[in-house]
PDB file of C-alpha atoms and ligand atoms in Angstrom:
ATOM      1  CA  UNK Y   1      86.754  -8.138 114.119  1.00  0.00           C
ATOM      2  CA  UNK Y   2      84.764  -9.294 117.146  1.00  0.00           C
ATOM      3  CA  UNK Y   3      86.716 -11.805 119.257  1.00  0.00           C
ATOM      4  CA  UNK Y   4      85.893 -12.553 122.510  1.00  0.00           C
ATOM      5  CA  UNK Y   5      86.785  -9.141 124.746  1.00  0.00           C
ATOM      6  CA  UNK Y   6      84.625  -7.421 122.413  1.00  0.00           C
ATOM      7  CA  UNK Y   7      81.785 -10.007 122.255  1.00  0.00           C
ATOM      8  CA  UNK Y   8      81.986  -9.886 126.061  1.00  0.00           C
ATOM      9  CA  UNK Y   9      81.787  -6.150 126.334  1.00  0.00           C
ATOM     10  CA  UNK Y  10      78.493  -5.717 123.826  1.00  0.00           C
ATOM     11  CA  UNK Y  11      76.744  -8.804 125.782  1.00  0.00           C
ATOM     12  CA  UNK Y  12      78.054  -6.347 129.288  1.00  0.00           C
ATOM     13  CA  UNK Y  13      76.481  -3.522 127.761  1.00  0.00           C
ATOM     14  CA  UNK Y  14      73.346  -5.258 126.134  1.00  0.00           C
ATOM     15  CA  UNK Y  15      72.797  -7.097 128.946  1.00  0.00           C
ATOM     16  CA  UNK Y  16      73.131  -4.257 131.230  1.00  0.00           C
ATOM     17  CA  UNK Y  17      70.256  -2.317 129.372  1.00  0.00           C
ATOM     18  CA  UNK Y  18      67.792  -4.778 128.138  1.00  0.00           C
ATOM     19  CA  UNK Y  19      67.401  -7.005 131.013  1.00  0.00           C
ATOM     20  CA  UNK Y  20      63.970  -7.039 131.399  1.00  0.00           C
ATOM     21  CA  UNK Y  21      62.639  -5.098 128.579  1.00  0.00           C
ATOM     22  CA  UNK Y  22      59.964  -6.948 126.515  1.00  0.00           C
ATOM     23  CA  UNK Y  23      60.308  -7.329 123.017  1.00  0.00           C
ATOM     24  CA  UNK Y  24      57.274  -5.947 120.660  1.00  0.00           C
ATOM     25  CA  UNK Y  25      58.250  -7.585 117.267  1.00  0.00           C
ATOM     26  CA  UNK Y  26      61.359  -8.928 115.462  1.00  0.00           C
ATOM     27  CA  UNK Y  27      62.123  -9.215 111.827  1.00  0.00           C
ATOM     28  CA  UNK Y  28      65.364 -10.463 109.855  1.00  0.00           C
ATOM     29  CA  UNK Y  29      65.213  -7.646 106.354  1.00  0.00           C
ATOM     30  CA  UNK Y  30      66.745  -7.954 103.626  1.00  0.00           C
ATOM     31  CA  UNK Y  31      69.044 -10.731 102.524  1.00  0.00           C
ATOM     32  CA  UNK Y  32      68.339 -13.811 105.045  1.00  0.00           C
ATOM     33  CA  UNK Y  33      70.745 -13.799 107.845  1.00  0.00           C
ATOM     34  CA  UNK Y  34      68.530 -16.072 110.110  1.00  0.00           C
ATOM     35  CA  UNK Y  35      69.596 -19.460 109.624  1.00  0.00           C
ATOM     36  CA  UNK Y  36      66.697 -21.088 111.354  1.00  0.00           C
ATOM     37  CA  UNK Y  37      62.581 -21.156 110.901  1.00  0.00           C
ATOM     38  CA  UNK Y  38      61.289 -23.390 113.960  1.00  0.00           C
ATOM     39  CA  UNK Y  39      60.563 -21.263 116.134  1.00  0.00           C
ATOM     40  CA  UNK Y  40      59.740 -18.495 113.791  1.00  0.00           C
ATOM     41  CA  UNK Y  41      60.950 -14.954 114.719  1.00  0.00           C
ATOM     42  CA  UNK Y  42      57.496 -13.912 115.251  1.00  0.00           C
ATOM     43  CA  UNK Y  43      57.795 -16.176 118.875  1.00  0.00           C
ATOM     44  CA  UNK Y  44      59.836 -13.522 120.310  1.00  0.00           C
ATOM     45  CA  UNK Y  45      56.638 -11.081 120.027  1.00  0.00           C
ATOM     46  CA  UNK Y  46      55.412 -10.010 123.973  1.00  0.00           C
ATOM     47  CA  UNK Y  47      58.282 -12.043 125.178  1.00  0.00           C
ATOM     48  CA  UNK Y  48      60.921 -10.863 128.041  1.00  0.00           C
ATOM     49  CA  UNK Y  49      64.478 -10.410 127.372  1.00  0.00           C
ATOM     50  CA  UNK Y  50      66.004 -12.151 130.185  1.00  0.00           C
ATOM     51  CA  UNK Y  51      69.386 -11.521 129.565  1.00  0.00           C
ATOM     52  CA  UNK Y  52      73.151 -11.274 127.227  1.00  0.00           C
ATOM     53  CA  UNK Y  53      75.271 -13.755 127.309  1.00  0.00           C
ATOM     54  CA  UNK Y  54      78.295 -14.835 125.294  1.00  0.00           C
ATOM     55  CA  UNK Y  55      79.573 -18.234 123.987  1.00  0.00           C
ATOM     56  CA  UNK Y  56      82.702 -18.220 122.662  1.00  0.00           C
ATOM     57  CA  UNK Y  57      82.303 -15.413 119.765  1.00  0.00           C
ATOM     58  CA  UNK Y  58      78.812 -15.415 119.611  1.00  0.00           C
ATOM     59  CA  UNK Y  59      76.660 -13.820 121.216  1.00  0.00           C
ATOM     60  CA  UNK Y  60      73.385 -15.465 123.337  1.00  0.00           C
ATOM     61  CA  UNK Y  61      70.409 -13.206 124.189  1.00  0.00           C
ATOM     62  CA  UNK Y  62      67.935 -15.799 126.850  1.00  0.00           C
ATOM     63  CA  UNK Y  63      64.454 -14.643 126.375  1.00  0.00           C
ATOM     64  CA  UNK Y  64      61.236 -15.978 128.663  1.00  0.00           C
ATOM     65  CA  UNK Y  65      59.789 -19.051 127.373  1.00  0.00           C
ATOM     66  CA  UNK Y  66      62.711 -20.683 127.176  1.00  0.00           C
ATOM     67  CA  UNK Y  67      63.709 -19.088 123.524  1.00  0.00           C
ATOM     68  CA  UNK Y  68      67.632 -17.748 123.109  1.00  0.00           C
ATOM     69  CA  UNK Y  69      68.329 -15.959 120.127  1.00  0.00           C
ATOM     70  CA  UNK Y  70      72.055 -17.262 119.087  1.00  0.00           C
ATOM     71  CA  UNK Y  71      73.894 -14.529 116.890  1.00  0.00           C
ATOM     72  CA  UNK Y  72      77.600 -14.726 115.421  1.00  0.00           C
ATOM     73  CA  UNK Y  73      78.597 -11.186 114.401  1.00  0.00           C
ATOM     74  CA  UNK Y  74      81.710 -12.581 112.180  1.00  0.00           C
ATOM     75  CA  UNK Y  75      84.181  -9.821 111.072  1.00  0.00           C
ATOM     76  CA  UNK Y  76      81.941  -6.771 109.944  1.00  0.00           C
ATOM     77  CA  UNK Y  77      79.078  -7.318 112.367  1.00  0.00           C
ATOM     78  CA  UNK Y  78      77.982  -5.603 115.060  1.00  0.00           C
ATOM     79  CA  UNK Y  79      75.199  -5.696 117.979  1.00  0.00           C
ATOM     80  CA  UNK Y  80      73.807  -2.617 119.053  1.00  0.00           C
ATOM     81  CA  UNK Y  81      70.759  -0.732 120.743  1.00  0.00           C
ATOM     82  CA  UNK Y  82      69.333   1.978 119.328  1.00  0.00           C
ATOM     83  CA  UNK Y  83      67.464   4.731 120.491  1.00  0.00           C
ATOM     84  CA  UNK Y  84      65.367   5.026 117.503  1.00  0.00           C
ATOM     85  CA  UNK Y  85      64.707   2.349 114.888  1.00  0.00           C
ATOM     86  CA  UNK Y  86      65.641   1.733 111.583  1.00  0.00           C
ATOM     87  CA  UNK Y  87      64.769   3.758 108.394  1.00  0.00           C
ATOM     88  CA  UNK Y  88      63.474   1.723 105.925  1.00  0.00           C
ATOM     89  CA  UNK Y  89      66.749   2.572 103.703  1.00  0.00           C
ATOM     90  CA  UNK Y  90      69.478   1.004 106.365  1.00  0.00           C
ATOM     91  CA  UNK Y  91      70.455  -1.402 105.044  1.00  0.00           C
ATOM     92  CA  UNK Y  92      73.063  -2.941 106.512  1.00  0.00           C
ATOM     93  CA  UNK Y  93      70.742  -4.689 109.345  1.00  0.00           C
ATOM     94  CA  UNK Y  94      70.455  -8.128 109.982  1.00  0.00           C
ATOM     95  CA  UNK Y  95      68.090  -8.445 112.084  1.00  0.00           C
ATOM     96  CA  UNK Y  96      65.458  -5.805 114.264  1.00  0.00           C
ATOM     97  CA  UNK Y  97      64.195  -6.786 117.557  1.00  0.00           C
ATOM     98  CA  UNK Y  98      62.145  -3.867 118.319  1.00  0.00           C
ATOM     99  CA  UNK Y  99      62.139  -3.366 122.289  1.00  0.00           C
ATOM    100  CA  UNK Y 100      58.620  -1.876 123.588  1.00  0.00           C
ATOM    101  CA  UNK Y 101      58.808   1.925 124.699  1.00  0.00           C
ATOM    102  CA  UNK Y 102      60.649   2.316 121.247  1.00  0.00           C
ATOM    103  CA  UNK Y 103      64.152   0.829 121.392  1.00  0.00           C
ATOM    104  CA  UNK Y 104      65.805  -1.335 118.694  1.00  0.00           C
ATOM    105  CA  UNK Y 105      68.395  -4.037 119.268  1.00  0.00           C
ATOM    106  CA  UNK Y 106      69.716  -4.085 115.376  1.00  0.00           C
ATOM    107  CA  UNK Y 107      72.307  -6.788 114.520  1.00  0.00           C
ATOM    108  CA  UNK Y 108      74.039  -4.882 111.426  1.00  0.00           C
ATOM    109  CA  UNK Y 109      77.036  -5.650 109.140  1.00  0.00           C
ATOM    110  CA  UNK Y 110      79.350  -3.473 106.845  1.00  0.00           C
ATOM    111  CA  UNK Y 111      81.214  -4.300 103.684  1.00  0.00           C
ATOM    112  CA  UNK Y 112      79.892  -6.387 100.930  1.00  0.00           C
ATOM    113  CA  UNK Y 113      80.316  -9.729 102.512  1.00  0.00           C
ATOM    114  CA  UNK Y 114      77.255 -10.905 104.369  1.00  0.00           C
ATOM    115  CA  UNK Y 115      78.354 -13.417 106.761  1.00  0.00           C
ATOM    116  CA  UNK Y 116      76.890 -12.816 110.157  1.00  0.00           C
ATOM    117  CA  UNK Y 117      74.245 -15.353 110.966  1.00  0.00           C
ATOM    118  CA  UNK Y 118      71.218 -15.475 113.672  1.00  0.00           C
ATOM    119  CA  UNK Y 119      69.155 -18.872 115.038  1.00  0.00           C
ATOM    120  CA  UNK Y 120      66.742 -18.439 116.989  1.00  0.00           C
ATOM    121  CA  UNK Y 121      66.480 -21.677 119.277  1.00  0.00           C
ATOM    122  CA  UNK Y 122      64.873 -23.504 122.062  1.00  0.00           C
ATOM    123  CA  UNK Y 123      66.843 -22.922 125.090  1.00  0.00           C
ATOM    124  CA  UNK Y 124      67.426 -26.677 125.449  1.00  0.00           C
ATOM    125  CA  UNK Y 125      68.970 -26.876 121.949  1.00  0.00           C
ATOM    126  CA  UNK Y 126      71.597 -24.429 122.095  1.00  0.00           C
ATOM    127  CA  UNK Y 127      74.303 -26.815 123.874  1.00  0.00           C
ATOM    128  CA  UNK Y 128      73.424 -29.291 121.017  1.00  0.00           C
ATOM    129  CA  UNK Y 129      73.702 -26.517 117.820  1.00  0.00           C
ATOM    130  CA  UNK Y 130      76.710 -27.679 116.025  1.00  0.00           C
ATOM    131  CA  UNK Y 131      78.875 -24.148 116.315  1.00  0.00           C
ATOM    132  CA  UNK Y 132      78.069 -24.396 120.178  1.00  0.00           C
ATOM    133  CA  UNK Y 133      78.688 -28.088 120.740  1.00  0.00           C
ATOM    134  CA  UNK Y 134      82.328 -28.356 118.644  1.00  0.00           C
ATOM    135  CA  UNK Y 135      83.629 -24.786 120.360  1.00  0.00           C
ATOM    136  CA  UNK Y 136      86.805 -25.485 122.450  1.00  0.00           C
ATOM    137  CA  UNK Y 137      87.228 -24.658 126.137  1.00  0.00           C
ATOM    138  CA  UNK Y 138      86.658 -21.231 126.829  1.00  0.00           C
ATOM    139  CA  UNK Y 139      89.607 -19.313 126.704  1.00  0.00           C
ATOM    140  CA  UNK Y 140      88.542 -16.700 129.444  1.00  0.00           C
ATOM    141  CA  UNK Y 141      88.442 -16.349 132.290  1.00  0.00           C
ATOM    142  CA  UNK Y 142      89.625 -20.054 133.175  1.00  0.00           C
ATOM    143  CA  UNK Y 143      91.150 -21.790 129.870  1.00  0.00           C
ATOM    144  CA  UNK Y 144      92.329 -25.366 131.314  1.00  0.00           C
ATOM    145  CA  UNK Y 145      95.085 -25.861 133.843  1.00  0.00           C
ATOM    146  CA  UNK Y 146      97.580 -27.236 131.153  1.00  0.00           C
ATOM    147  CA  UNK Y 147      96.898 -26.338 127.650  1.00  0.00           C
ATOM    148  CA  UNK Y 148      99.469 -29.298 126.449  1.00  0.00           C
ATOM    149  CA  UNK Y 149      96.796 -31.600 125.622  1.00  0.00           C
ATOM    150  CA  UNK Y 150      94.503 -28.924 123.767  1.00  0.00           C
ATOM    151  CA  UNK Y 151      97.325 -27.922 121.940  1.00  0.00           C
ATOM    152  CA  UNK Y 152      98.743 -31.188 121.004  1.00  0.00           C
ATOM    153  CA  UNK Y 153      98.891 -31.344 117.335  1.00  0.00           C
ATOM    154  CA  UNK Y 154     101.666 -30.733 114.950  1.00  0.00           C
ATOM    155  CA  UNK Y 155     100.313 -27.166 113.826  1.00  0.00           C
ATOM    156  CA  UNK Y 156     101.436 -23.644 114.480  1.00  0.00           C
ATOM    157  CA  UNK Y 157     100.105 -22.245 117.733  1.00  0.00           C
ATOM    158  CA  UNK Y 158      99.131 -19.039 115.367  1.00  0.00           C
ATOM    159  CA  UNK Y 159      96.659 -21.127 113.766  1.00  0.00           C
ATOM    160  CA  UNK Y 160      96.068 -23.794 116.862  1.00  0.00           C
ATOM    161  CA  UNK Y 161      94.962 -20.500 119.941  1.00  0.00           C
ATOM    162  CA  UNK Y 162      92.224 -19.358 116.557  1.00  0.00           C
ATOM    163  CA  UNK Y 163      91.009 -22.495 115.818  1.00  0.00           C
ATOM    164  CA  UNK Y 164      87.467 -22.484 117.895  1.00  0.00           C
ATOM    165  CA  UNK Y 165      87.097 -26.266 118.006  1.00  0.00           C
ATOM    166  CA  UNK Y 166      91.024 -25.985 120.108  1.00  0.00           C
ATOM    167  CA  UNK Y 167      89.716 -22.687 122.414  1.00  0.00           C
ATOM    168  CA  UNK Y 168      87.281 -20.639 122.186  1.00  0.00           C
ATOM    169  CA  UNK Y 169      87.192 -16.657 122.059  1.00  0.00           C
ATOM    170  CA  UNK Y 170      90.513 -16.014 120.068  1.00  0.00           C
ATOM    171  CA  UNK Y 171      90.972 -14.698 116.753  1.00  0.00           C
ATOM    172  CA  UNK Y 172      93.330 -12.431 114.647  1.00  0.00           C
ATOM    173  CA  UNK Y 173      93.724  -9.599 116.859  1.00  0.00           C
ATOM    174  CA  UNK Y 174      94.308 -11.165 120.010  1.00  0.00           C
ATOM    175  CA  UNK Y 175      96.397 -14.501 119.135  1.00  0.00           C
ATOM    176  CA  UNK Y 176      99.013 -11.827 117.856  1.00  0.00           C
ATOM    177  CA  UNK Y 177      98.823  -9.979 121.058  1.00  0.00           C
ATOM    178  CA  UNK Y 178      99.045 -12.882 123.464  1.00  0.00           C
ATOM    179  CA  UNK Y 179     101.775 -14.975 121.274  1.00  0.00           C
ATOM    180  CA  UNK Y 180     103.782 -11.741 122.207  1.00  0.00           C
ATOM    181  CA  UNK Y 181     102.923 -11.762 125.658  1.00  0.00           C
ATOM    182  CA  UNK Y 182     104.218 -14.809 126.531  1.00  0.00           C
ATOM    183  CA  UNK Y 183     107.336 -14.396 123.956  1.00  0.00           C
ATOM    184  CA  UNK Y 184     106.661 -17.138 121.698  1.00  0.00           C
ATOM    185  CA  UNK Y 185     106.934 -17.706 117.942  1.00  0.00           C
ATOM    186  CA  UNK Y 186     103.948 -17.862 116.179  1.00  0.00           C
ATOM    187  CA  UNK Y 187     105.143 -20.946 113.996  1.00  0.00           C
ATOM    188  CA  UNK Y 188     106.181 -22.701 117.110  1.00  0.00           C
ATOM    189  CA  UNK Y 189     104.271 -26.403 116.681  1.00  0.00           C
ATOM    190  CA  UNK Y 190     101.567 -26.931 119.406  1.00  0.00           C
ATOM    191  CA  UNK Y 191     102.944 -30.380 119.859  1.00  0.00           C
ATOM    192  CA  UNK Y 192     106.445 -28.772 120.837  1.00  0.00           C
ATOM    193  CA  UNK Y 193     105.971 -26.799 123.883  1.00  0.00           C
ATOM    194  CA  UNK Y 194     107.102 -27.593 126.591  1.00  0.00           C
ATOM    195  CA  UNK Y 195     105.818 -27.076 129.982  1.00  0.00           C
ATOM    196  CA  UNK Y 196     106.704 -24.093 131.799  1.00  0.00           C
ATOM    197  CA  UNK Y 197     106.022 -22.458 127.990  1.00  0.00           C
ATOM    198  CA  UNK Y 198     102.503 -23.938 128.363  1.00  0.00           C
ATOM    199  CA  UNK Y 199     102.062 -22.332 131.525  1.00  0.00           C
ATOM    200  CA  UNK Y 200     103.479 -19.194 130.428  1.00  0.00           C
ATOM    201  CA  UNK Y 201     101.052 -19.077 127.394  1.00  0.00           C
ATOM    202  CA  UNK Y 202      98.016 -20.090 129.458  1.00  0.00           C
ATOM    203  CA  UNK Y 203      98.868 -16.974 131.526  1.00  0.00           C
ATOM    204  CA  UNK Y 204      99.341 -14.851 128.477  1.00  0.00           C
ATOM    205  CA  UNK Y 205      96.269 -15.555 126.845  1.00  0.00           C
ATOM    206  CA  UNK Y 206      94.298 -14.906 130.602  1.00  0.00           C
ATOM    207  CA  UNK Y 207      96.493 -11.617 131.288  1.00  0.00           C
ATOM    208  CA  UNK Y 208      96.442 -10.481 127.905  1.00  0.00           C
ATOM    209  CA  UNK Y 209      92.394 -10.790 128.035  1.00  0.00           C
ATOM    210  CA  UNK Y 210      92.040  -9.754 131.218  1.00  0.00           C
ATOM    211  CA  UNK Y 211      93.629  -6.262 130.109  1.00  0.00           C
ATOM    212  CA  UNK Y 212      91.388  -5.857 127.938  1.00  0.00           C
ATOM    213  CA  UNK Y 213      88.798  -6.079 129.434  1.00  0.00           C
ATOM    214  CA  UNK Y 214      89.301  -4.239 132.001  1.00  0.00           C
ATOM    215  CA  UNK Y 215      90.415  -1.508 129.443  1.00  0.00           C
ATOM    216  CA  UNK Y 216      86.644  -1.831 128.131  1.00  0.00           C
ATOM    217  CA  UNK Y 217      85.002  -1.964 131.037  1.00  0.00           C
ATOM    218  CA  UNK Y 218      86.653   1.762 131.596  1.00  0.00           C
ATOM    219  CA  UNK Y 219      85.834   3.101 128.182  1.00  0.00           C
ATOM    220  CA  UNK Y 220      82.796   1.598 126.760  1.00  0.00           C
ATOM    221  CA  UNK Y 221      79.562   3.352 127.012  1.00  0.00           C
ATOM    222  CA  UNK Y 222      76.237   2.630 125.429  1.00  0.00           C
ATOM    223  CA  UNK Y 223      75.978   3.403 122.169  1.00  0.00           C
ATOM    224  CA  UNK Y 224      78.729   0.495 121.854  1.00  0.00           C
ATOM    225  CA  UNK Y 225      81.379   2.484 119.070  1.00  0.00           C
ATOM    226  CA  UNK Y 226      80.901   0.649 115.746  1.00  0.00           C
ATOM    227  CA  UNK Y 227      85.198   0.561 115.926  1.00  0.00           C
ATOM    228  CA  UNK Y 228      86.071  -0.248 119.603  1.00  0.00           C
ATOM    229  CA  UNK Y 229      89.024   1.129 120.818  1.00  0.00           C
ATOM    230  CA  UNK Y 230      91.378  -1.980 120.753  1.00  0.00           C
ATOM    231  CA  UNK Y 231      94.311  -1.654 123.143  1.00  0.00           C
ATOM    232  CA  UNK Y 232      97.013  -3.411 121.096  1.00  0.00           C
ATOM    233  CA  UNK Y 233     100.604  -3.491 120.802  1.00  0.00           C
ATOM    234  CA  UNK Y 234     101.729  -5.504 118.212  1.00  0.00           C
ATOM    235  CA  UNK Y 235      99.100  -6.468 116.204  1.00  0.00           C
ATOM    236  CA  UNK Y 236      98.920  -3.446 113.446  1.00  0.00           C
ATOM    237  CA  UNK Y 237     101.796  -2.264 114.621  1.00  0.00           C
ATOM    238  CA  UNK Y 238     104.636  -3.327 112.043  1.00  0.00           C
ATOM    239  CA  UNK Y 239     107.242  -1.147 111.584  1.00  0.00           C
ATOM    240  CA  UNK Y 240     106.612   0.531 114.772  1.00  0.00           C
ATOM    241  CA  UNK Y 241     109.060  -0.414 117.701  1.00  0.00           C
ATOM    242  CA  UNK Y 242     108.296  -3.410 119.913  1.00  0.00           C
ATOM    243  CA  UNK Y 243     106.995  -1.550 123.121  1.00  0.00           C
ATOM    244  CA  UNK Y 244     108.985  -3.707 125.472  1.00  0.00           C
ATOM    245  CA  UNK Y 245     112.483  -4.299 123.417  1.00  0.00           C
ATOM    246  CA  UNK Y 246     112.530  -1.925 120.790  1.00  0.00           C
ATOM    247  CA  UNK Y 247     112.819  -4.172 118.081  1.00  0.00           C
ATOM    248  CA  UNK Y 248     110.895  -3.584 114.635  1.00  0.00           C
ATOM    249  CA  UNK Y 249     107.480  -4.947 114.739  1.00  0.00           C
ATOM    250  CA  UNK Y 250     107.726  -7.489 111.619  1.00  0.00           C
ATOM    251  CA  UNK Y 251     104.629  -8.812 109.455  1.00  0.00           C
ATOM    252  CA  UNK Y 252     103.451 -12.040 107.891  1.00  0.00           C
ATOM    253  CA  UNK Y 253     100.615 -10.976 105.218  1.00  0.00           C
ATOM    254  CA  UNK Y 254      98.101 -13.588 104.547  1.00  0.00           C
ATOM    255  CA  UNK Y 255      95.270 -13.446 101.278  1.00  0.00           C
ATOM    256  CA  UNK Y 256      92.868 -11.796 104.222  1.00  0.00           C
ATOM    257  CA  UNK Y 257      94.895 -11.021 107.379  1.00  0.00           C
ATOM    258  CA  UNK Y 258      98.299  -9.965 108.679  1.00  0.00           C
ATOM    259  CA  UNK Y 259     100.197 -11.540 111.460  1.00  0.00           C
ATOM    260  CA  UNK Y 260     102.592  -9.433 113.622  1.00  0.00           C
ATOM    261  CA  UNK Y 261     105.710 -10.301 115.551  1.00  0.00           C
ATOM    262  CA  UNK Y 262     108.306  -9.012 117.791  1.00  0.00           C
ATOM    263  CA  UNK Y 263     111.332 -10.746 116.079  1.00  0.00           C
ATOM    264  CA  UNK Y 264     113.772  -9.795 118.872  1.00  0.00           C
ATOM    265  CA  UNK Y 265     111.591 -11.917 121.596  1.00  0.00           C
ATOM    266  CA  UNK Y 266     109.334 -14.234 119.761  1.00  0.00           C
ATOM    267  CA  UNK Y 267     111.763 -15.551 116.778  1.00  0.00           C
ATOM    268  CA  UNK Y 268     115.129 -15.881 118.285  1.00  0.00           C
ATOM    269  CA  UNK Y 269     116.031 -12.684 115.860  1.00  0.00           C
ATOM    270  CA  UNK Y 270     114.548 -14.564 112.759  1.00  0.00           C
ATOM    271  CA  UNK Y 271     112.492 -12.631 110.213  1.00  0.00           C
ATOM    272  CA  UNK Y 272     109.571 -14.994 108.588  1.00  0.00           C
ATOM    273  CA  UNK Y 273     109.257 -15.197 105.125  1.00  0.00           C
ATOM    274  CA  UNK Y 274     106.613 -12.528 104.016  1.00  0.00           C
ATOM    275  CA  UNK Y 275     104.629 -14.724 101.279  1.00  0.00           C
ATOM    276  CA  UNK Y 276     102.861 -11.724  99.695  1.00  0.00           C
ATOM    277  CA  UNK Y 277     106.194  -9.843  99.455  1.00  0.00           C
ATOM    278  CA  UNK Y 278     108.464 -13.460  98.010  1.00  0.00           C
ATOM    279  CA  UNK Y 279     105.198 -13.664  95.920  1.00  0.00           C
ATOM    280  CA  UNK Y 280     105.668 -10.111  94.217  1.00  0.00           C
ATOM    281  CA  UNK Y 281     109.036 -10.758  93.725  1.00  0.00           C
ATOM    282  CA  UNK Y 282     108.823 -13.734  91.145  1.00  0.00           C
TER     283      UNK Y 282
HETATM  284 ZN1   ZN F   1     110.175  -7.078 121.510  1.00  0.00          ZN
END
């Protein structure tokens, strides 16, 4: 589940190792993940890589001539550089862009759903793309002074820190981890916090990130681990002891993700209603 720490740590990584290489071809196998056919992929050919960036969740590599190639890795996808390229027979890749002197940058996704997406855009039209141009604030390294105004809708700020168009970067893993952080309840309405809890969220979500990647920095090498080595504490954790009160980590499961929670801290004791347990009990 890329969300931003790890989208920032492959573009680190990428960017640290390809700036500067020239591409020799590109191709998108197998079941289309490129989403766009002006320019065609064949532009990249003889072209520099001038660089990794990251918007948001997705990932930007700039290329000379004024070309960026926009990916979004969703849950199961990753970015990576390879050595050697690609059997014929892999295929769970996206998208090849073969680097000259025999490298492979190889966008490639697991499971069964194929979600992960490419465009490959003028550089001018990238600000414009629709993903780019609806995408919240940035929620590292400066999210906005006061987050009240972001925030200020009558929906849970579980659902509110994920939502891209509110902030951008945040997602399963780390909403759990920074809700914690700053001791608040996950169903806690956007439009109802107040503001020294604003401030103590904005500094949660900006710690919290910060941690992490800092924690990266330290332990990811090229090749970038297909599973990085997420330093959580609550998130995955339930049933295991809160690591600052001791309390039992506590779980909402949802039809494709599970929320965790420190109920001693972030519920005033209160255990939420697990709907996939009520729902096995009718
Ligand atoms: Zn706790």
């Amino acid at each position: 589940m890329p969300e931003l720490p790890e989208v920032e740590i492959t573009a680190r990584r990428l960017d640290e190792a390809l700036a500067g290489a020239t591409i020799e071809s590109a191709l998108a196998p197998g079941i289309n993940a490129l989403k766009t056919f002006d320019p065609p992929l064949e532009a990249l050919a003889g072209r520099t890589i001038a660089g990794v960036r990251r918007i948001g969740k997705h990932l930007a590599v700039d290329v000379s001539g004024d070309l960026v190639v926009l990916a979004h890795l969703m849950s199961a996808g990753r970015m990576q550089l390879y050595d050697k390229r690609a059997g014929p027979r892999d295929r769970t890749s996206r998208l090849l862009v073969r680097i000259e002197g025999g490298r492979e940058l190889r966008l490639r996704e697991f499971g069964t759903k194929q979600a992960a997406w490419v465009k490959l855009l003028a550089a001018g039209a990238v600000d414009s793309e629709e993903v780019i141009a609806s995408l919240g604030p940035e929620a590292w390294p400066d999210p906005p002074a006061d987050l009240r105004p972001l925030l200020d809708a009558p929906r849970p700020l579980h659902t509110l820190l994920r939502d891209q168009r509110v902030i951008a970067g945040i997602g399963r893993s780390w909403v759990d981890e920074i809700l914690w952080t700053a001791k608040l309840s996950p169903f806690k309405r956007g439009n109802d916090l107040a503001e020294d809890e604003a401030a103590v969220l904005r500094e949660a979500i900006v710690t919290t990130l910060d941690a992490t990647l800092e924690h990266y920095e330290r332990v990811v090498k090229l090749p970038i681990p297909d599973k990085l080595p997420l330093p959580l504490r609550v998130h995955r954790k339930a049933g295991e002891p809160c690591p600052r009160c001791g309390a039992t980590i506590e779980a909402v499961h949802y039809e494709d993700y599970v929320m965790c929670y420190c109920p001693g801290e972030q519920t005033g004791g209160k255990i939420l209603k697990d709907r996939r347990l009520s729902r096995l009990l009718k």
